[in-house]
Coordinates of C-alpha atoms and ligand atoms in Angstrom, one line a residue:
M1 CA -3.3 2.6 -18.3
A2 CA -4.4 5.5 -20.5
S3 CA -3.6 7.9 -23.0
S4 CA -3.5 11.3 -22.3
S5 CA -6.5 11.9 -24.6
E6 CA -8.2 9.1 -22.7
S7 CA -7.8 10.8 -19.7
A8 CA -11.2 13.8 -18.9
G9 CA -10.2 17.5 -19.1
E10 CA -6.3 16.4 -21.2
G11 CA -6.8 16.8 -23.7
D12 CA -4.6 15.4 -26.5
Y13 CA -0.9 16.3 -26.5
Q14 CA 0.9 16.5 -29.5
W15 CA 3.2 13.3 -29.9
P16 CA 1.5 9.8 -28.0
W17 CA 1.5 9.8 -24.4
Y18 CA 1.5 7.4 -22.3
Q19 CA 1.4 7.3 -18.0
M20 CA 3.6 4.4 -17.5
G21 CA 2.7 4.0 -13.7
H22 CA 1.7 5.7 -10.4
F23 CA 2.2 5.8 -7.2
G24 CA 1.2 7.4 -3.6
I25 CA 4.7 7.2 -0.6
N26 CA 3.6 8.1 3.1
F27 CA 6.9 9.6 4.1
I28 CA 8.1 9.7 7.4
Q29 CA 9.9 13.4 7.4
T30 CA 13.5 14.3 9.0
D31 CA 11.0 15.8 11.8
G32 CA 9.4 13.0 12.3
S33 CA 6.1 14.5 10.6
K34 CA 4.3 12.6 7.9
A35 CA 3.6 13.4 4.6
Y36 CA 2.4 11.5 1.4
V37 CA 3.2 11.9 -2.0
E38 CA 1.6 10.9 -5.3
G39 CA 2.4 10.4 -9.0
D40 CA 2.9 9.4 -12.1
F41 CA 5.6 8.5 -14.4
S42 CA 5.2 9.1 -17.8
R43 CA 6.8 9.5 -21.7
A44 CA 5.5 11.0 -24.4
Y45 CA 7.3 9.7 -27.1
I46 CA 8.3 12.8 -28.9
K47 CA 9.8 11.8 -32.7
D48 CA 12.2 14.2 -35.1
Y49 CA 13.6 12.4 -37.4
E50 CA 13.7 14.6 -39.7
L51 CA 15.8 17.6 -38.3
L52 CA 18.1 14.9 -37.4
R53 CA 18.3 13.6 -41.2
A54 CA 18.8 17.3 -42.3
S55 CA 21.8 17.5 -40.4
K56 CA 23.2 14.8 -40.5
R57 CA 27.2 14.3 -40.6
P58 CA 28.8 15.0 -44.4
R59 CA 28.8 11.3 -45.6
E60 CA 32.7 11.6 -46.2
A61 CA 33.1 11.9 -42.4
K62 CA 31.7 9.5 -40.6
P63 CA 30.2 7.3 -43.5
E64 CA 29.1 4.2 -41.0
E65 CA 27.0 5.9 -39.2
Q66 CA 23.4 5.5 -39.9
L67 CA 20.5 6.5 -38.0
Q68 CA 18.9 3.5 -36.8
A69 CA 14.7 3.6 -35.3
T70 CA 15.0 1.2 -32.6
M71 CA 12.2 0.5 -31.1
S72 CA 12.0 -1.0 -31.4
G73 CA -1.2 -19.4 25.6
I74 CA 0.8 -20.6 30.7
S75 CA 1.0 -22.8 29.7
L76 CA -0.1 -26.5 31.8
E77 CA 3.2 -28.0 30.9
Q78 CA 5.3 -25.5 32.6
N79 CA 7.1 -25.6 36.5
E80 CA 4.7 -24.5 38.5
T81 CA 5.9 -22.8 41.8
A82 CA 3.8 -24.3 45.0
E83 CA 2.3 -20.0 44.5
D84 CA 0.9 -21.1 41.1
C85 CA -1.1 -23.7 42.2
D86 CA -2.7 -21.8 45.5
S87 CA -4.0 -19.4 42.8
N88 CA -5.0 -21.8 41.0
E89 CA -6.8 -24.1 43.4
K90 CA -8.2 -20.1 44.5
L91 CA -9.6 -19.9 41.1
L92 CA -11.1 -23.5 40.4
E93 CA -12.9 -22.9 43.5
E94 CA -15.7 -20.4 41.5
K95 CA -17.6 -22.4 39.2
D96 CA -16.5 -22.1 35.6
S97 CA -15.6 -19.0 35.7
A98 CA -12.8 -18.9 33.3
Y99 CA -15.6 -19.8 30.8
E100 CA -19.0 -17.5 32.0
V101 CA -16.4 -13.9 31.8
L102 CA -15.9 -14.8 28.2
P103 CA -17.2 -12.2 25.5
K104 CA -20.1 -14.1 23.9
W105 CA -19.3 -14.4 20.2
T106 CA -22.0 -14.8 17.2
S107 CA -20.8 -14.4 13.1
D108 CA -22.7 -13.0 10.8
K109 CA -20.3 -15.2 8.1
K110 CA -20.7 -19.0 7.3
K111 CA -17.1 -19.8 8.2
S112 CA -17.0 -23.1 6.8
K113 CA -18.0 -21.0 3.8
K114 CA -14.6 -19.1 4.2
K115 CA -12.0 -19.5 1.1
K116 CA -8.2 -18.3 1.3
Q117 CA -8.2 -15.9 -1.7
K118 CA -4.8 -16.4 -3.6
G119 CA -2.0 -14.3 -2.4
R120 CA -2.2 -12.5 0.7
Y121 CA -4.6 -10.4 2.5
N122 CA -2.6 -6.6 3.0
Y123 CA -4.6 -4.8 5.7
H124 CA -4.8 -1.5 5.9
S125 CA -3.9 -0.5 9.8
F126 CA -3.3 -2.6 13.2
N127 CA -6.9 -1.5 13.8
E128 CA -8.5 -3.5 10.8
Y129 CA -6.1 -6.3 11.6
W130 CA -7.4 -6.4 15.2
D131 CA -11.5 -6.0 14.4
V132 CA -11.4 -9.6 12.6
S133 CA -8.3 -11.6 14.9
Y134 CA -9.1 -9.7 18.6
F135 CA -11.6 -12.5 19.6
W136 CA -9.6 -15.3 18.1
L137 CA -6.2 -13.9 19.0
T138 CA -7.8 -13.3 23.2
Q139 CA -9.9 -16.1 23.5
L140 CA -7.8 -19.1 21.9
T141 CA -4.7 -17.9 24.6
W142 CA -7.0 -17.6 26.8
L143 CA -8.4 -21.5 26.1
N144 CA -4.4 -22.4 26.5
D145 CA -4.2 -21.1 30.0
F146 CA -7.5 -21.1 31.7
G147 CA -9.2 -24.3 29.8
D148 CA -8.2 -26.7 32.6
Q149 CA -10.2 -24.3 34.9
M150 CA -13.5 -24.8 32.0
T151 CA -16.0 -27.9 32.3
E152 CA -15.3 -30.3 29.2
E153 CA -17.8 -29.5 27.5
N154 CA -17.7 -25.7 27.9
R155 CA -13.8 -26.0 27.1
K156 CA -15.2 -28.5 23.9
E157 CA -16.9 -25.6 22.9
L158 CA -15.4 -22.5 23.5
T159 CA -12.1 -25.1 20.8
K160 CA -14.5 -24.8 18.1
K161 CA -15.4 -21.6 18.7
C162 CA -11.4 -20.4 18.5
D163 CA -11.0 -22.7 15.1
E164 CA -14.2 -20.4 13.7
M165 CA -12.9 -17.4 14.5
K166 CA -9.6 -18.0 13.4
P167 CA -9.5 -15.0 10.5
I168 CA -8.5 -16.3 6.9
Y169 CA -5.8 -14.7 6.9
P170 CA -4.2 -13.7 10.3
I171 CA -0.2 -12.2 9.7
D172 CA 3.1 -14.5 10.1
Q173 CA 2.9 -14.6 13.2
H174 CA -0.4 -16.0 14.5
E175 CA -0.1 -18.4 11.8
N176 CA 0.9 -21.4 14.6
L177 CA -0.6 -18.8 17.9
L178 CA -0.2 -21.7 20.7
E179 CA 3.2 -22.5 19.7
N180 CA 3.7 -18.2 20.3
V181 CA 5.8 -18.2 23.9
D182 CA 4.9 -14.5 23.8
Y183 CA 0.9 -15.3 24.1
Q184 CA 1.8 -17.9 26.6
N185 CA 1.4 -17.5 30.4
I186 CA 0.3 -13.9 29.4
T187 CA -0.8 -12.9 32.8
K188 CA 1.5 -14.4 34.7
K189 CA 2.5 -11.5 36.1
M190 CA 0.2 -9.8 37.4
I191 CA -1.7 -13.2 39.2
D192 CA 1.5 -13.4 41.4
N193 CA 1.7 -10.2 41.9
N194 CA -2.7 -10.5 42.9
P195 CA -3.6 -13.7 44.1
E196 CA -7.0 -12.6 45.0
A197 CA -7.7 -11.3 41.8
T198 CA -11.4 -12.0 39.9
Y199 CA -12.0 -13.4 36.0
E200 CA -12.9 -11.0 34.8
E201 CA -9.5 -8.8 35.8
I202 CA -7.5 -11.7 34.7
Y203 CA -10.1 -11.5 31.3
S204 CA -9.1 -7.9 31.2
E205 CA -6.0 -7.7 31.7
H206 CA -5.1 -10.5 29.4
C207 CA -7.2 -9.0 26.7
E208 CA -5.4 -6.1 27.1
L209 CA -1.7 -7.6 26.8
V210 CA -2.4 -10.1 24.0
K211 CA -3.5 -6.2 21.9
K212 CA -0.7 -4.8 23.1
Q213 CA 1.4 -7.8 21.8
A214 CA -0.3 -8.2 18.7
E215 CA 0.0 -4.1 17.7
I216 CA 3.7 -4.8 17.5
D217 CA 3.9 -8.3 15.7
Y218 CA 1.5 -6.5 13.2
H219 CA 4.0 -3.2 12.9
V220 CA 6.6 -6.0 12.0
F221 CA 4.8 -8.1 9.7
Q222 CA 3.8 -4.8 8.1
T223 CA 7.0 -3.5 8.0
K224 CA 8.6 -6.6 6.2
S225 CA 5.7 -6.8 3.1
V226 CA 6.0 -2.7 2.8
T227 CA 9.7 -3.5 2.2
R228 CA 9.5 -6.3 0.2
R229 CA 7.2 -3.9 -1.4
C230 CA 8.8 -0.7 -1.9
K231 CA 12.7 -2.6 -3.3
D232 CA 9.5 -4.2 -6.0
M233 CA 8.4 -0.6 -7.0
I234 CA 12.4 0.4 -7.3
A235 CA 13.3 -2.2 -9.7
R236 CA 10.5 -1.3 -11.8
V237 CA 11.6 2.4 -11.6
K238 CA 15.1 1.5 -13.1
R239 CA 13.5 -0.6 -15.6
L240 CA 10.9 2.1 -16.5
G241 CA 14.9 3.5 -17.4
Y242 CA 14.7 5.9 -14.1
A243 CA 17.2 6.5 -11.7
P244 CA 15.3 5.3 -8.1
G245 CA 17.9 7.1 -5.6
F246 CA 16.0 5.3 -2.3
E247 CA 18.8 4.5 0.0
D248 CA 18.6 1.2 2.2
N249 CA 18.4 3.6 5.1
Q250 CA 14.8 4.9 3.3
L251 CA 13.3 1.9 3.1
P252 CA 10.9 0.6 6.2
S253 CA 12.2 -0.2 9.3
F254 CA 11.0 -1.4 12.1
Y255 CA 13.2 0.2 14.8
N256 CA 12.4 3.7 12.2
L257 CA 9.2 3.8 11.5
E258 CA 8.4 3.3 15.4
D259 CA 10.9 5.6 17.1
Q260 CA 9.4 9.2 16.9
N261 CA 12.7 11.3 18.4
L262 CA 15.3 9.3 15.7
K263 CA 17.5 11.4 13.9
R264 CA 16.7 10.7 9.9
E265 CA 18.7 12.1 7.3
K266 CA 16.3 12.0 5.0
P267 CA 12.6 10.9 4.3
V268 CA 11.5 7.5 5.5
I269 CA 9.2 4.9 3.6
R270 CA 6.0 4.2 5.7
D271 CA 4.6 2.9 2.8
V272 CA 3.6 2.9 -0.6
R273 CA 0.6 1.9 -3.2
Y274 CA 2.2 1.8 -6.8
T275 CA 0.6 0.5 -10.2
I276 CA 3.7 0.4 -12.6
D277 CA 3.0 -0.7 -16.4
D278 CA 6.4 -3.3 -17.2
L279 CA 5.6 -3.2 -21.1
Y280 CA 7.4 0.0 -21.4
A281 CA 10.5 -1.6 -19.5
K282 CA 10.8 -4.4 -21.9
K283 CA 10.9 -2.3 -25.0
F284 CA 12.5 0.6 -23.9
C285 CA 14.7 0.2 -21.7
G286 CA 17.4 -2.5 -20.0
A287 CA 21.0 -3.0 -19.9
G288 CA 21.8 -0.7 -23.0
D289 CA 20.3 2.5 -23.4
E290 CA 19.1 2.3 -27.5
K291 CA 21.3 4.8 -29.0
T292 CA 19.1 6.0 -32.0
D293 CA 21.1 9.3 -32.8
E294 CA 24.0 10.4 -34.5
S295 CA 26.2 11.2 -32.2
T296 CA 29.6 9.5 -31.7
A297 CA 31.8 11.3 -29.9
S298 CA 33.1 10.4 -26.5
T299 CA 32.4 12.7 -23.5
S300 CA 34.9 14.5 -21.7
D301 CA 35.4 16.0 -18.6
S302 CA 33.2 19.4 -18.8
N303 CA 36.2 21.2 -16.4
S304 CA 38.2 20.3 -18.7
L305 CA 39.0 23.4 -21.4
T306 CA 39.3 22.2 -24.6
E307 CA 40.7 24.0 -27.3
S308 CA 38.0 26.2 -28.7
Q309 CA 36.5 26.6 -25.9
S310 CA 40.4 29.0 -25.1
Q311 CA 39.5 30.0 -28.0
M312 CA 36.5 31.4 -27.1
E313 CA 37.5 33.2 -24.1
L314 CA 39.9 34.8 -26.5
V315 CA 37.0 36.5 -28.4
P316 CA 36.0 39.4 -26.7
N317 CA 32.5 39.0 -26.0
G318 CA 33.3 42.1 -22.8
S319 CA 34.1 42.0 -19.3
K320 CA 30.5 43.3 -17.3
S321 CA 31.1 47.4 -18.9
E322 CA 31.4 46.5 -22.4
I323 CA 28.4 43.7 -22.4
R324 CA 25.9 44.9 -25.7
F325 CA 22.8 43.5 -25.9
N326 CA 22.5 43.9 -29.6
F327 CA 23.6 41.0 -31.4
D328 CA 26.5 42.4 -33.7
P329 CA 27.3 40.0 -36.5
E330 CA 30.7 42.3 -38.0
T331 CA 32.8 40.9 -34.1
E332 CA 29.7 37.8 -33.1
Q333 CA 30.7 35.7 -36.2
H334 CA 31.6 33.1 -33.7
L335 CA 27.6 32.7 -32.0
V336 CA 26.1 32.3 -35.1
A337 CA 25.3 29.0 -35.1
S338 CA 25.6 28.2 -39.2
N339 CA 29.5 29.3 -38.0
A340 CA 30.2 26.8 -35.8
E341 CA 31.2 23.2 -37.7
K342 CA 34.9 25.1 -38.3
L343 CA 34.0 26.9 -35.3
Y344 CA 34.2 23.6 -33.1
A345 CA 36.4 20.6 -35.5
N346 CA 38.5 20.2 -32.6
D347 CA 35.6 20.3 -29.9
P348 CA 34.2 16.9 -29.9
E349 CA 32.1 17.7 -27.2
I350 CA 30.1 20.0 -29.1
S351 CA 31.0 19.3 -32.9
K352 CA 27.9 16.2 -31.8
Y353 CA 25.3 18.7 -31.3
Y354 CA 26.4 20.8 -34.6
Y355 CA 25.9 17.0 -36.2
Q356 CA 22.1 17.3 -34.5
R357 CA 21.8 21.1 -35.4
Y358 CA 18.6 21.9 -36.4
R359 CA 17.1 18.9 -34.5
L360 CA 17.8 22.0 -32.1
F361 CA 16.9 24.9 -34.1
S362 CA 14.7 24.4 -37.1
R363 CA 15.1 27.2 -38.2
L364 CA 19.0 27.5 -37.4
D365 CA 20.5 28.4 -40.0
E366 CA 17.6 31.6 -40.4
G367 CA 20.3 33.7 -37.9
I368 CA 20.3 31.6 -35.0
I369 CA 23.0 32.1 -32.6
M370 CA 25.1 29.9 -30.0
D371 CA 27.6 30.3 -27.8
R372 CA 29.3 27.3 -26.5
E373 CA 27.1 26.2 -23.4
G374 CA 24.5 27.0 -26.2
W375 CA 25.6 24.2 -28.1
F376 CA 24.5 20.6 -25.3
S377 CA 22.8 22.7 -23.2
V378 CA 19.3 24.2 -25.4
T379 CA 16.2 21.5 -25.1
P380 CA 15.5 20.7 -28.8
E381 CA 13.3 21.9 -29.9
A382 CA 10.5 18.9 -30.5
I383 CA 10.9 18.6 -26.8
A384 CA 10.6 22.3 -25.7
E385 CA 7.8 22.4 -27.9
H386 CA 6.1 19.6 -26.3
I387 CA 6.8 20.4 -22.4
A388 CA 5.6 24.1 -24.2
D389 CA 2.2 22.5 -25.4
R390 CA 1.8 20.9 -21.4
V391 CA 2.5 23.6 -19.9
V392 CA 0.3 26.2 -21.5
R393 CA -2.6 24.5 -22.3
N394 CA -3.2 24.9 -18.2
N395 CA -4.6 28.0 -18.4
V396 CA -1.0 29.4 -18.0
S397 CA -1.0 33.0 -20.0
V398 CA 2.8 33.7 -17.8
V399 CA 5.4 31.9 -17.5
V400 CA 8.8 32.5 -16.1
D401 CA 11.6 31.0 -17.8
A402 CA 14.9 31.2 -14.8
F403 CA 17.4 29.9 -16.9
T404 CA 16.6 31.1 -20.4
G405 CA 19.9 30.1 -21.8
V406 CA 19.2 30.5 -25.4
G407 CA 16.3 30.4 -25.7
G408 CA 14.9 27.4 -27.2
N409 CA 12.0 27.0 -23.9
A410 CA 11.2 30.8 -23.5
I411 CA 10.5 30.6 -28.5
Q412 CA 8.8 27.3 -27.5
F413 CA 6.4 29.2 -24.8
A414 CA 5.8 32.0 -26.8
L415 CA 4.7 30.2 -29.9
R416 CA 2.2 28.5 -27.6
G417 CA 0.5 31.9 -26.4
A418 CA 2.0 32.5 -23.2
H419 CA 4.0 35.8 -22.1
V420 CA 7.2 34.5 -21.0
I421 CA 9.6 36.3 -18.4
A422 CA 13.1 34.9 -19.8
I423 CA 15.6 35.2 -16.8
D424 CA 19.2 34.6 -17.7
M425 CA 21.9 35.7 -16.3
D426 CA 25.0 35.7 -18.9
P427 CA 24.7 38.4 -20.9
V428 CA 25.2 36.4 -24.1
R429 CA 23.6 34.1 -23.9
L430 CA 20.6 36.5 -23.0
K431 CA 21.4 37.7 -25.5
C432 CA 20.8 34.8 -28.3
A433 CA 17.1 34.2 -26.6
R434 CA 16.8 37.6 -27.7
E435 CA 18.1 37.3 -31.8
N436 CA 16.9 33.9 -31.6
A437 CA 13.3 35.0 -30.2
R438 CA 13.1 37.4 -33.1
V439 CA 13.9 34.3 -35.3
Y440 CA 11.0 33.1 -34.7
G441 CA 9.1 35.8 -34.9
V442 CA 8.1 36.1 -30.5
E443 CA 10.7 38.6 -29.2
N444 CA 7.6 40.7 -28.9
Y445 CA 6.0 37.9 -26.2
I446 CA 9.1 37.6 -24.0
D447 CA 10.6 40.1 -21.9
F448 CA 14.4 39.7 -21.3
I449 CA 16.1 39.9 -17.7
C450 CA 19.2 39.9 -17.2
A451 CA 20.0 38.5 -14.1
D452 CA 20.6 36.0 -11.4
F453 CA 17.0 34.4 -10.9
F454 CA 17.9 34.4 -6.9
D455 CA 18.6 38.1 -6.6
V456 CA 15.0 38.1 -8.9
A457 CA 13.1 35.7 -7.2
A458 CA 14.2 37.6 -3.9
T459 CA 13.2 41.1 -5.6
W460 CA 10.2 40.3 -5.9
A461 CA 9.4 38.3 -2.8
V462 CA 10.6 41.2 -0.8
D463 CA 8.5 44.1 -2.6
K464 CA 5.2 42.0 -4.3
K465 CA 4.5 45.2 -5.9
L466 CA 7.5 44.7 -7.9
A467 CA 6.3 40.9 -9.0
P468 CA 4.3 39.9 -11.5
K469 CA 1.6 37.9 -11.9
V470 CA 3.2 34.3 -12.5
D471 CA 1.1 31.4 -13.9
A472 CA 4.3 29.2 -14.1
V473 CA 7.6 28.5 -13.9
F474 CA 9.9 26.1 -15.4
L475 CA 13.6 25.4 -14.3
S476 CA 16.3 24.1 -16.7
P477 CA 19.0 24.9 -15.0
P478 CA 23.1 23.7 -15.9
W479 CA 23.4 19.8 -14.6
G480 CA 27.6 20.5 -14.9
G481 CA 27.9 20.0 -18.2
P482 CA 27.8 17.3 -20.7
S483 CA 29.4 14.5 -17.9
Y484 CA 26.6 14.8 -16.1
L485 CA 25.4 11.5 -17.8
K486 CA 29.6 9.9 -15.9
A487 CA 27.6 9.2 -12.6
K488 CA 24.8 6.2 -12.3
E489 CA 22.0 8.5 -10.4
F490 CA 22.0 12.8 -11.1
D491 CA 21.9 13.9 -7.4
L492 CA 19.8 16.8 -7.4
A493 CA 21.5 19.0 -5.0
T494 CA 24.9 19.0 -5.7
G495 CA 24.7 18.2 -9.6
C496 CA 23.1 21.0 -10.5
C497 CA 25.0 24.1 -10.3
P498 CA 23.1 26.2 -8.3
N499 CA 22.4 23.2 -6.0
G500 CA 18.8 22.0 -7.7
V501 CA 16.9 22.1 -4.7
D502 CA 17.2 25.7 -4.1
I503 CA 16.1 26.4 -7.3
F504 CA 13.2 24.7 -6.6
D505 CA 12.7 26.1 -3.1
V506 CA 13.1 29.9 -4.7
S507 CA 11.0 28.6 -6.8
L508 CA 8.0 27.7 -5.1
K509 CA 7.3 31.6 -3.9
I510 CA 7.0 32.6 -7.4
S511 CA 4.8 29.5 -8.8
P512 CA 3.3 25.9 -6.9
N513 CA 3.2 25.3 -11.2
I514 CA 6.8 24.1 -11.9
A515 CA 8.3 21.9 -15.0
Y516 CA 11.8 21.1 -13.5
F517 CA 14.0 19.6 -17.7
L518 CA 16.5 17.6 -15.8
P519 CA 18.8 14.3 -16.5
R520 CA 17.0 11.7 -17.1
N521 CA 19.2 10.0 -14.5
T522 CA 18.1 12.1 -11.9
K523 CA 17.0 10.9 -8.3
V524 CA 13.2 10.1 -8.5
S525 CA 14.0 9.7 -4.3
Q526 CA 14.9 13.3 -4.1
L527 CA 12.4 14.0 -7.1
T528 CA 9.5 13.4 -4.1
E529 CA 11.2 15.7 -1.7
L530 CA 10.7 17.9 -4.3
A531 CA 6.5 17.2 -3.8
I532 CA 6.8 16.5 -0.1
K533 CA 8.0 20.6 -0.2
A534 CA 5.3 21.7 -2.9
K535 CA 2.5 19.5 -1.3
S536 CA 1.2 19.1 -4.9
R537 CA 1.5 15.5 -6.6
M538 CA 3.7 15.8 -9.1
E539 CA 4.6 13.7 -12.8
I540 CA 7.9 12.9 -13.8
E541 CA 8.2 12.7 -17.8
Q542 CA 10.4 10.5 -20.0
S543 CA 10.9 12.1 -23.8
S544 CA 11.5 10.2 -26.0
L545 CA 13.0 11.4 -28.7
N546 CA 13.2 8.8 -31.7
S547 CA 12.9 6.4 -29.4
K548 CA 16.5 6.9 -26.6
I549 CA 15.0 8.5 -23.3
K550 CA 16.4 11.8 -23.6
T551 CA 15.6 13.6 -20.6
I552 CA 13.2 13.7 -18.1
T553 CA 10.5 16.3 -17.1
V554 CA 9.6 16.7 -13.3
Y555 CA 5.2 18.1 -13.2
Y556 CA 4.2 19.8 -10.0
G557 CA 1.1 21.3 -9.3
K558 CA -1.3 21.7 -11.7
L559 CA 1.2 21.0 -15.1
A560 CA 1.1 16.9 -13.3
Y561 CA -1.0 14.7 -14.5
H562 CA -4.2 14.7 -13.1
E563 CA -6.5 10.8 -12.5
K564 CA -8.0 9.6 -9.9
S565 CA -5.8 9.1 -6.9
P566 CA -4.9 5.7 -5.3
K567 CA -6.4 5.5 -1.4
N568 CA -3.9 6.3 0.9
D569 CA -4.5 4.4 3.3
N570 CA -2.2 5.4 6.6
Ligands
MGP1 P1 23.5 14.9 -23.7 O1 24.5 15.5 -23.0 O2 23.1 15.4 -25.3 O3 22.3 13.4 -23.9 O4 22.2 15.9 -23.5 P2 22.5 12.3 -24.7 O5 22.0 13.1 -26.5 O6 21.5 11.5 -23.8 O7 24.2 12.5 -25.3 P3 24.8 11.1 -25.8 O8 26.2 11.8 -25.8 O9 23.9 10.1 -24.3 O10 23.6 10.7 -26.8 C1 20.6 15.8 -23.9 C2 19.8 17.3 -23.7 O11 20.1 17.4 -22.1 C3 20.5 18.2 -24.6 O12 20.0 18.0 -26.0 C4 20.3 19.2 -23.7 O13 18.7 19.9 -23.6 C5 20.3 19.2 -22.2 N1 21.0 19.0 -21.5 C6 22.9 18.7 -21.7 N2 22.7 19.6 -20.6 C7 24.4 19.5 -20.1 C8 22.4 20.7 -20.5 C9 22.4 21.6 -18.8 O14 23.7 21.2 -18.3 N3 21.4 22.7 -18.4 C10 20.4 22.1 -19.5 N4 19.5 23.4 -19.0 N5 19.8 20.9 -20.4 C11 21.0 20.6 -21.1
SAH2 N1 16.8 25.5 -21.6 C1 17.8 26.6 -22.2 C2 18.9 26.2 -21.7 C3 19.9 26.6 -20.4 S1 20.4 26.4 -19.8 C4 17.5 26.3 -23.6 O1 16.6 25.8 -24.2 O2 18.3 27.4 -24.7 C5 21.4 26.8 -18.2 C6 20.7 28.4 -18.6 O3 21.5 29.0 -16.5 C7 22.9 29.1 -18.7 O4 22.9 29.9 -19.5 C8 23.4 29.7 -17.8 O5 23.8 30.2 -17.5 C9 22.2 30.2 -17.3 N2 21.8 30.2 -15.8 C10 23.2 29.5 -14.8 N3 22.7 29.9 -13.1 C11 22.0 31.3 -12.9 C12 22.0 31.5 -12.4 N4 21.7 31.9 -11.4 N5 20.5 32.8 -12.4 C13 19.8 32.8 -13.7 N6 19.8 31.8 -14.8 C14 21.6 31.1 -15.0

């Protein structure tokens, strides 16, 4: 496993960063076509203890709270019919043609020296398996069916050869080949229908039928072993702290893979290769998510109106016609972040963020403004700083922040030297973003657009002259409120509002380079589906903030970590 600093062209990130795992997944899509997705699991270890300490809850309020940094073969025995006997006698008239018809086998290997390695060899295709096994499969089964029609000497010779030809790693179904009825008297039907058939004709048919049967066996075997590998991968991904999201019907099943016309609801895994370092699982994840935050507040249903939320709605932030984009300190004191303690005193959902306030904006006391949604959705500064570093270092000059909110990310992109096109459909929050950008001295590097991102994207798509040259798109849409963690796995389509899959589709039309900021429990399966659409590699990075995995950022296109790829064998 390499840290970013060890990988060519990546340079150093501000915070320690580790590649925890790498994967390559072959999918069969819903329309039956094939797709390959390759990517990495990574983790950034971000620390903001000072900011967290600075915003600490007053001692008298919760004296018990302490910040903890926890890192811590026709069988001759078979009943012969009269017809069978006739045809066998005819065959016997030809002098050992049953043996002469066989191609000669030469081995460049000293088979006696072959040694079975520990474990099992993974054949990458049926052709590869057929290459190593066809002599053995066809001739041992031929010997079984027609050996009695050979001379004693030739029969012995062939028996010896068959033993030598046996592949080191036959698949399970072929381990005891002679006991497998699928390979006994395989040409019986042909001989019954055409008693005049020559050994050449019978042998040719024999080979073809053995191959067909071997192919079926191979696929059954392969499906079973891929399913085993998938399950192992899913378990490992879970141990790293991700929500895998793959459903049972997405795992390889023999019939699913064979039937090209089968209607599929979701892409099915055809094959998977991965390396996942369990070291990270043991250390940081497990039954309980380690929490080192000061948060004590329980989350409540975001749909239920809290007292202060009701109050907020009474606060005159105006109907659309009255929207003012300048912050008015006289009438908008409720937006001033440093005043929030009183305003949200009875709103535990928000007060927990107040007690982590400097981690949201280190300059919070210098005039930062936020509305209620801003408090729970703004990206903590250190995480936003890291994401900006990762995005901008890829020759990114212009970034679209499609869901700007109160500006947590837009400000950091600008501070890194990017020009930002900041979009948000909420005028109050966009106003906050502009004011906050001013606090950080970067308002001139950000264009603020108060509009629905879908409308903006549609306008750019229709009129290319209006469309700016965009290097990357950053997405941090609403996750449906703080209750997003209530579900074990976060569904990108139904959890995000607007639909997280639609958001990605629209963004792809703007740029292939996308950074998607999402809940830590977002289904990995859905994120891989996005990579199929983007025809791009991907990286799912966990942001560990003071040893707690807070969020994930999924990078697509050139933003994703790039390392030598595993072989796509299928
Ligand atoms: P959180 O709900 O505070 O999780 O969100 P945490 O800290 O694990 O809560 P706990 O109660 O388990 O301790 C963590 C971070 O996710 C927030 O600080 C925001 O940056 C981000 N975030 C949370 N929500 C609800 C949203 C959202 O709706 N949209 C966006 N873009 N970010 C959000
Ligand atoms: N990254 C931001 C937080 C984003 S919260 C920060 O650090 O502050 C999500 C934002 O998306 C909200 O402000 C909401 O108003 C906005 N939003 C929701 N739907 C939108 C849409 N269709 N177009 C543009 N903005 C939208």
